[in-house]
Amino acid sequence: MKKVTIREALFDASEFLKKHHLEQPVAEWLLRHYLNKNRTELLLSLDEELDEDVLTRFCDDLRRHATGVPVQYLIGYEYFYGRRFLVNEHVLIPRPETEELIESVITWKKTLFNGQAVTIADIGTGSGVIAITLALEIGGDVIATDLSYDALSVAKKNAEALRANVTFLHGDLIEPLLTLDKKIDILVSNPPYIPLKDKATLPKNVRDFEPPLALFGGDDGLDVYRRLIPALPSVINRPALIAFEVGAGQSEDVVTLLQQTFPDEKAEVIYDINGKDRIVLIALQQA
Ligand code: GLN
């Protein structure tokens, strides 16, 4: 095989990505990953030759990316709230919007519970990002549930690698919590909320590669909220905080569902950095 410098490999890869209408920085992202270099180190080594096995892997991954495989599944991780989480095709790739859910929960925890220890539940934990981040940022007793054994196995690895103390339970939504002899103070969820009718318009990398179980919430995307919210009174403490991520345009319906179950308190909508409705939360007062 012809010798290729890092500079040439990066240039060719950028051209390839451009041709396929993909984001060019992916080339640098992949190379930094294989070579275990930060940006400065990579730029300082542009004239070095690329090992043949690295070059082969680089070309393979670029080709797979061009078929739609997200880079995060190729390299096996994504950052969330400043920490690195393992991901694979069994879990949703964490999104920056979800970091805003974490921010809201941390702020409300201080208001509602001050320094008190709390029991936290993350419903549909996927890679575990929410449960693990809250365990590390807030502490307390953290429980996470998921219907997918494969997702739970990723989440457990993440908790172990990040030394987070989280109890993972298998089952549908809050079902695993019903057998516990404690009530939840903070319940958080980023459930699958994409309307099935939007499937055709989703980007290929999402539609064909992220797990459908983590993406779709029935025809209008609200199925999980509809099943989850009315079931909450049996597991929730008072006072409590309930916080959901929602899809843009869904907040009004989710607020209505919450008000039906908790008519005495007022649900709130929080907009994300792009001005889209993104989080719905409700604080329940002491009984
Ligand atoms: N809780 C995980 C996350 O926020 C998974 C969410 C999901 O699969 N819908 O990334």
Short mmCIF file of C-alpha atoms and ligand atoms in Angstrom, two decimals:
data_model
loop_
_atom_site.label_atom_id
_atom_site.label_comp_id
_atom_site.label_asym_id
_atom_site.label_seq_id
_atom_site.Cartn_x
_atom_site.Cartn_y
_atom_site.Cartn_z
CA MET A 1 0.00 0.00 0.00
CA LYS A 2 1.18 3.50 -0.82
CA LYS A 3 2.54 5.54 2.11
CA VAL A 4 0.16 8.29 3.13
CA THR A 5 0.77 11.18 5.54
CA ILE A 6 -1.83 12.26 8.07
CA ARG A 7 -2.24 15.47 6.07
CA GLU A 8 -3.02 13.57 2.86
CA ALA A 9 -5.36 11.18 4.62
CA LEU A 10 -7.27 14.08 6.18
CA PHE A 11 -7.48 15.90 2.87
CA ASP A 12 -8.75 12.85 0.95
CA ALA A 13 -11.23 12.02 3.71
CA SER A 14 -12.61 15.57 3.72
CA GLU A 15 -13.12 15.41 -0.04
CA PHE A 16 -14.87 12.04 0.33
CA LEU A 17 -17.15 13.39 3.06
CA LYS A 18 -17.92 16.52 1.06
CA LYS A 19 -18.86 14.41 -1.93
CA HIS A 20 -21.29 12.44 0.24
CA HIS A 21 -22.73 15.62 1.82
CA LEU A 22 -21.40 14.64 5.22
CA GLU A 23 -19.75 16.83 7.83
CA GLN A 24 -16.04 17.20 7.09
CA PRO A 25 -14.82 17.47 10.72
CA VAL A 26 -15.72 13.78 11.07
CA ALA A 27 -12.39 12.95 9.39
CA GLU A 28 -10.40 14.66 12.10
CA TRP A 29 -12.65 13.21 14.81
CA LEU A 30 -12.02 9.65 13.60
CA LEU A 31 -8.27 10.10 13.19
CA ARG A 32 -7.87 11.69 16.61
CA HIS A 33 -9.70 8.71 18.02
CA TYR A 34 -7.52 6.01 16.37
CA LEU A 35 -4.29 7.89 17.07
CA ASN A 36 -5.37 8.89 20.57
CA LYS A 37 -4.29 12.49 19.99
CA ASN A 38 -5.83 15.80 20.95
CA ARG A 39 -6.30 18.44 18.25
CA THR A 40 -2.91 20.12 18.83
CA GLU A 41 -1.08 16.79 18.78
CA LEU A 42 -2.80 15.85 15.53
CA LEU A 43 -1.91 19.18 13.89
CA LEU A 44 1.72 18.78 14.97
CA SER A 45 1.91 15.34 13.38
CA LEU A 46 0.41 16.18 9.96
CA ASP A 47 3.59 15.18 8.10
CA GLU A 48 3.92 11.80 9.82
CA GLU A 49 3.03 8.69 7.90
CA LEU A 50 -0.17 6.91 8.82
CA ASP A 51 0.19 3.25 9.84
CA GLU A 52 -1.30 0.90 7.31
CA ASP A 53 -3.77 -0.67 9.74
CA VAL A 54 -4.95 2.75 10.88
CA LEU A 55 -5.41 3.82 7.28
CA THR A 56 -7.43 0.69 6.51
CA ARG A 57 -9.66 1.24 9.52
CA PHE A 58 -10.03 4.93 8.63
CA CYS A 59 -11.17 4.10 5.08
CA ASP A 60 -13.56 1.39 6.34
CA ASP A 61 -15.13 3.70 8.91
CA LEU A 62 -15.51 6.52 6.38
CA ARG A 63 -17.29 4.14 4.05
CA ARG A 64 -19.58 2.93 6.85
CA HIS A 65 -20.28 6.52 7.83
CA ALA A 66 -21.24 7.27 4.22
CA THR A 67 -23.89 4.52 4.46
CA GLY A 68 -25.37 6.40 7.44
CA VAL A 69 -23.68 4.86 10.51
CA PRO A 70 -23.29 7.66 13.09
CA VAL A 71 -19.67 8.42 14.02
CA GLN A 72 -20.49 7.82 17.67
CA TYR A 73 -21.29 4.16 16.90
CA LEU A 74 -18.05 3.86 14.93
CA ILE A 75 -15.84 5.20 17.70
CA GLY A 76 -18.08 3.85 20.46
CA TYR A 77 -18.65 6.92 22.62
CA GLU A 78 -20.20 10.36 22.97
CA TYR A 79 -19.67 13.09 25.54
CA PHE A 80 -22.50 14.14 27.81
CA TYR A 81 -22.27 16.79 30.53
CA GLY A 82 -18.48 16.67 30.24
CA ARG A 83 -18.14 12.91 30.62
CA ARG A 84 -17.51 10.18 28.10
CA PHE A 85 -20.24 7.56 27.71
CA LEU A 86 -20.01 4.31 25.78
CA VAL A 87 -22.68 3.96 23.12
CA ASN A 88 -23.60 1.26 20.63
CA GLU A 89 -26.48 0.48 18.29
CA HIS A 90 -28.64 -0.61 21.25
CA VAL A 91 -28.83 2.87 22.76
CA LEU A 92 -29.78 6.36 21.66
CA ILE A 93 -26.81 8.67 21.20
CA PRO A 94 -27.07 11.29 23.95
CA ARG A 95 -28.03 14.76 22.70
CA PRO A 96 -26.92 18.14 24.04
CA GLU A 97 -30.59 19.12 24.63
CA THR A 98 -30.76 16.48 27.35
CA GLU A 99 -27.98 18.32 29.20
CA GLU A 100 -30.53 21.09 29.73
CA LEU A 101 -32.83 18.58 31.43
CA ILE A 102 -29.97 17.84 33.83
CA GLU A 103 -29.45 21.59 34.48
CA SER A 104 -33.13 22.06 35.33
CA VAL A 105 -33.20 19.09 37.67
CA ILE A 106 -30.06 20.26 39.51
CA THR A 107 -31.56 23.75 39.99
CA TRP A 108 -34.93 22.44 41.18
CA LYS A 109 -33.31 19.92 43.52
CA LYS A 110 -31.73 22.83 45.41
CA THR A 111 -35.04 24.70 45.68
CA LEU A 112 -37.20 21.75 46.65
CA PHE A 113 -34.88 19.59 48.69
CA ASN A 114 -32.00 21.82 49.69
CA GLY A 115 -29.20 19.59 50.99
CA GLN A 116 -31.47 16.62 51.73
CA ALA A 117 -30.69 13.17 50.35
CA VAL A 118 -33.14 12.19 47.61
CA THR A 119 -34.26 9.10 45.74
CA ILE A 120 -34.02 9.66 41.99
CA ALA A 121 -35.48 7.53 39.18
CA ASP A 122 -34.61 7.73 35.47
CA ILE A 123 -37.21 5.97 33.34
CA GLY A 124 -35.93 4.53 30.04
CA THR A 125 -32.31 5.12 30.86
CA GLY A 126 -30.77 3.93 27.56
CA SER A 127 -27.01 4.51 27.82
CA GLY A 128 -27.60 5.70 31.38
CA VAL A 129 -26.57 9.31 30.78
CA ILE A 130 -29.31 10.92 32.87
CA ALA A 131 -29.15 8.54 35.83
CA ILE A 132 -25.35 8.49 35.93
CA THR A 133 -24.97 12.25 35.55
CA LEU A 134 -27.52 12.90 38.30
CA ALA A 135 -25.83 10.32 40.55
CA LEU A 136 -22.51 12.11 40.07
CA GLU A 137 -23.87 15.66 40.29
CA ILE A 138 -26.52 15.26 43.00
CA GLY A 139 -25.83 11.88 44.62
CA GLY A 140 -28.45 10.08 46.69
CA ASP A 141 -30.19 6.89 45.81
CA VAL A 142 -30.45 6.61 42.01
CA ILE A 143 -32.53 3.99 40.22
CA ALA A 144 -32.74 3.57 36.45
CA THR A 145 -35.10 1.39 34.43
CA ASP A 146 -35.18 0.21 30.83
CA LEU A 147 -37.10 -2.33 28.82
CA SER A 148 -34.01 -3.28 26.80
CA TYR A 149 -31.49 -5.68 28.35
CA ASP A 150 -28.94 -4.58 25.76
CA ALA A 151 -29.35 -0.93 26.77
CA LEU A 152 -29.05 -1.84 30.46
CA SER A 153 -25.80 -3.62 29.77
CA VAL A 154 -24.37 -0.44 28.15
CA ALA A 155 -25.69 1.69 31.03
CA LYS A 156 -24.10 -0.63 33.61
CA LYS A 157 -20.73 -0.40 31.88
CA ASN A 158 -21.00 3.39 31.86
CA ALA A 159 -21.87 3.51 35.56
CA GLU A 160 -18.91 1.28 36.35
CA ALA A 161 -16.45 3.27 34.21
CA LEU A 162 -17.61 6.55 35.73
CA ARG A 163 -17.89 5.13 39.24
CA ALA A 164 -21.50 6.15 39.62
CA ASN A 165 -23.73 4.44 42.11
CA VAL A 166 -26.91 3.56 40.20
CA THR A 167 -29.29 0.63 40.62
CA PHE A 168 -30.42 -0.64 37.21
CA LEU A 169 -33.74 -2.46 36.98
CA HIS A 170 -35.22 -4.18 33.97
CA GLY A 171 -38.83 -3.56 33.04
CA ASP A 172 -41.46 -1.39 31.42
CA LEU A 173 -41.48 2.27 32.58
CA ILE A 174 -42.18 2.43 36.35
CA GLU A 175 -43.11 -1.25 36.71
CA PRO A 176 -39.80 -2.18 38.37
CA LEU A 177 -40.33 0.60 40.93
CA LEU A 178 -43.61 -0.88 42.14
CA THR A 179 -41.85 -3.69 43.97
CA LEU A 180 -39.50 -1.35 45.84
CA ASP A 181 -40.40 -0.25 49.33
CA LYS A 182 -39.48 3.38 48.70
CA LYS A 183 -41.02 6.33 46.89
CA ILE A 184 -39.32 8.56 44.37
CA ASP A 185 -38.43 12.21 45.12
CA ILE A 186 -37.15 13.12 41.66
CA LEU A 187 -38.43 11.30 38.58
CA VAL A 188 -36.81 12.09 35.24
CA SER A 189 -37.32 10.71 31.78
CA ASN A 190 -36.32 11.36 28.21
CA PRO A 191 -38.71 8.85 26.65
CA PRO A 192 -39.01 7.93 22.99
CA TYR A 193 -41.14 10.79 21.64
CA ILE A 194 -40.74 10.93 17.86
CA PRO A 195 -44.12 10.53 16.09
CA LEU A 196 -44.15 7.39 13.94
CA LYS A 197 -45.68 9.48 11.17
CA ASP A 198 -42.43 11.52 11.02
CA LYS A 199 -40.32 8.42 10.40
CA ALA A 200 -39.87 9.01 6.68
CA THR A 201 -38.58 12.55 7.22
CA LEU A 202 -35.93 11.61 9.80
CA PRO A 203 -32.26 11.81 8.79
CA LYS A 204 -31.01 8.40 7.60
CA ASN A 205 -28.39 8.13 10.36
CA VAL A 206 -31.16 8.39 12.97
CA ARG A 207 -33.92 6.44 11.18
CA ASP A 208 -31.82 3.49 10.07
CA PHE A 209 -29.26 3.23 12.85
CA GLU A 210 -30.59 4.40 16.22
CA PRO A 211 -32.82 1.86 18.04
CA PRO A 212 -36.53 2.31 17.16
CA LEU A 213 -37.49 1.49 20.77
CA ALA A 214 -35.57 4.60 21.88
CA LEU A 215 -36.98 6.84 19.16
CA PHE A 216 -40.67 6.34 18.54
CA GLY A 217 -43.62 7.08 20.81
CA GLY A 218 -46.55 5.93 18.69
CA ASP A 219 -48.39 7.85 15.97
CA ASP A 220 -48.17 11.28 17.60
CA GLY A 221 -45.10 10.54 19.76
CA LEU A 222 -47.03 10.89 23.03
CA ASP A 223 -47.76 7.22 23.82
CA VAL A 224 -45.13 6.88 26.54
CA TYR A 225 -46.22 10.06 28.37
CA ARG A 226 -49.81 8.80 28.14
CA ARG A 227 -48.92 5.50 29.82
CA LEU A 228 -46.36 6.87 32.24
CA ILE A 229 -47.97 10.00 33.71
CA PRO A 230 -51.22 8.47 35.10
CA ALA A 231 -49.12 5.71 36.74
CA LEU A 232 -46.88 8.14 38.63
CA PRO A 233 -48.94 8.77 41.82
CA SER A 234 -48.28 5.22 43.02
CA VAL A 235 -44.49 5.65 43.06
CA ILE A 236 -43.97 9.33 43.73
CA ASN A 237 -43.26 10.97 47.10
CA ARG A 238 -44.27 14.44 48.26
CA PRO A 239 -42.66 16.86 47.81
CA ALA A 240 -41.35 15.68 44.45
CA LEU A 241 -40.05 16.83 41.13
CA ILE A 242 -41.08 15.24 37.83
CA ALA A 243 -39.15 16.34 34.73
CA PHE A 244 -39.49 15.18 31.14
CA GLU A 245 -37.76 15.93 27.91
CA VAL A 246 -40.32 16.44 25.13
CA GLY A 247 -40.18 16.87 21.38
CA ALA A 248 -40.65 20.37 19.96
CA GLY A 249 -44.37 21.18 19.89
CA GLN A 250 -45.34 18.46 22.42
CA SER A 251 -45.16 20.50 25.63
CA GLU A 252 -48.79 21.60 25.63
CA ASP A 253 -50.06 18.01 25.46
CA VAL A 254 -47.62 16.82 28.11
CA VAL A 255 -48.60 19.73 30.39
CA THR A 256 -52.27 18.73 29.93
CA LEU A 257 -51.50 15.10 30.84
CA LEU A 258 -49.63 16.22 33.97
CA GLN A 259 -52.43 18.60 35.00
CA GLN A 260 -54.97 15.78 34.66
CA THR A 261 -52.99 13.61 37.06
CA PHE A 262 -51.79 16.41 39.35
CA PRO A 263 -54.53 19.10 39.22
CA ASP A 264 -53.31 20.96 42.32
CA GLU A 265 -49.91 21.96 40.95
CA LYS A 266 -48.81 23.87 37.90
CA ALA A 267 -46.61 22.25 35.22
CA GLU A 268 -43.93 24.41 33.62
CA VAL A 269 -42.35 24.46 30.15
CA ILE A 270 -38.68 25.24 29.58
CA TYR A 271 -37.39 26.21 26.14
CA ASP A 272 -34.01 25.05 24.80
CA ILE A 273 -31.19 27.19 23.40
CA ASN A 274 -32.89 27.09 20.00
CA GLY A 275 -36.13 28.46 21.45
CA LYS A 276 -37.96 25.12 21.15
CA ASP A 277 -40.12 23.72 23.97
CA ARG A 278 -37.92 20.98 25.36
CA ILE A 279 -38.60 20.29 29.03
CA VAL A 280 -41.81 19.96 30.97
CA LEU A 281 -41.63 19.76 34.72
CA ILE A 282 -43.88 19.83 37.73
CA ALA A 283 -43.01 20.32 41.37
CA LEU A 284 -45.38 18.55 43.77
CA GLN A 285 -45.84 20.15 47.16
CA GLN A 286 -45.66 18.43 50.51
CA ALA A 287 -48.86 16.44 51.13
N1 GLN B 1 -32.26 8.44 28.67
C1 GLN B 1 -31.45 8.26 27.51
C2 GLN B 1 -31.02 9.61 26.95
O1 GLN B 1 -31.50 10.62 27.36
C3 GLN B 1 -32.19 7.45 26.46
C4 GLN B 1 -33.41 8.13 25.95
C5 GLN B 1 -34.15 7.30 24.92
O2 GLN B 1 -33.68 6.25 24.51
N2 GLN B 1 -35.27 7.79 24.50
O3 GLN B 1 -30.19 9.68 26.09
#
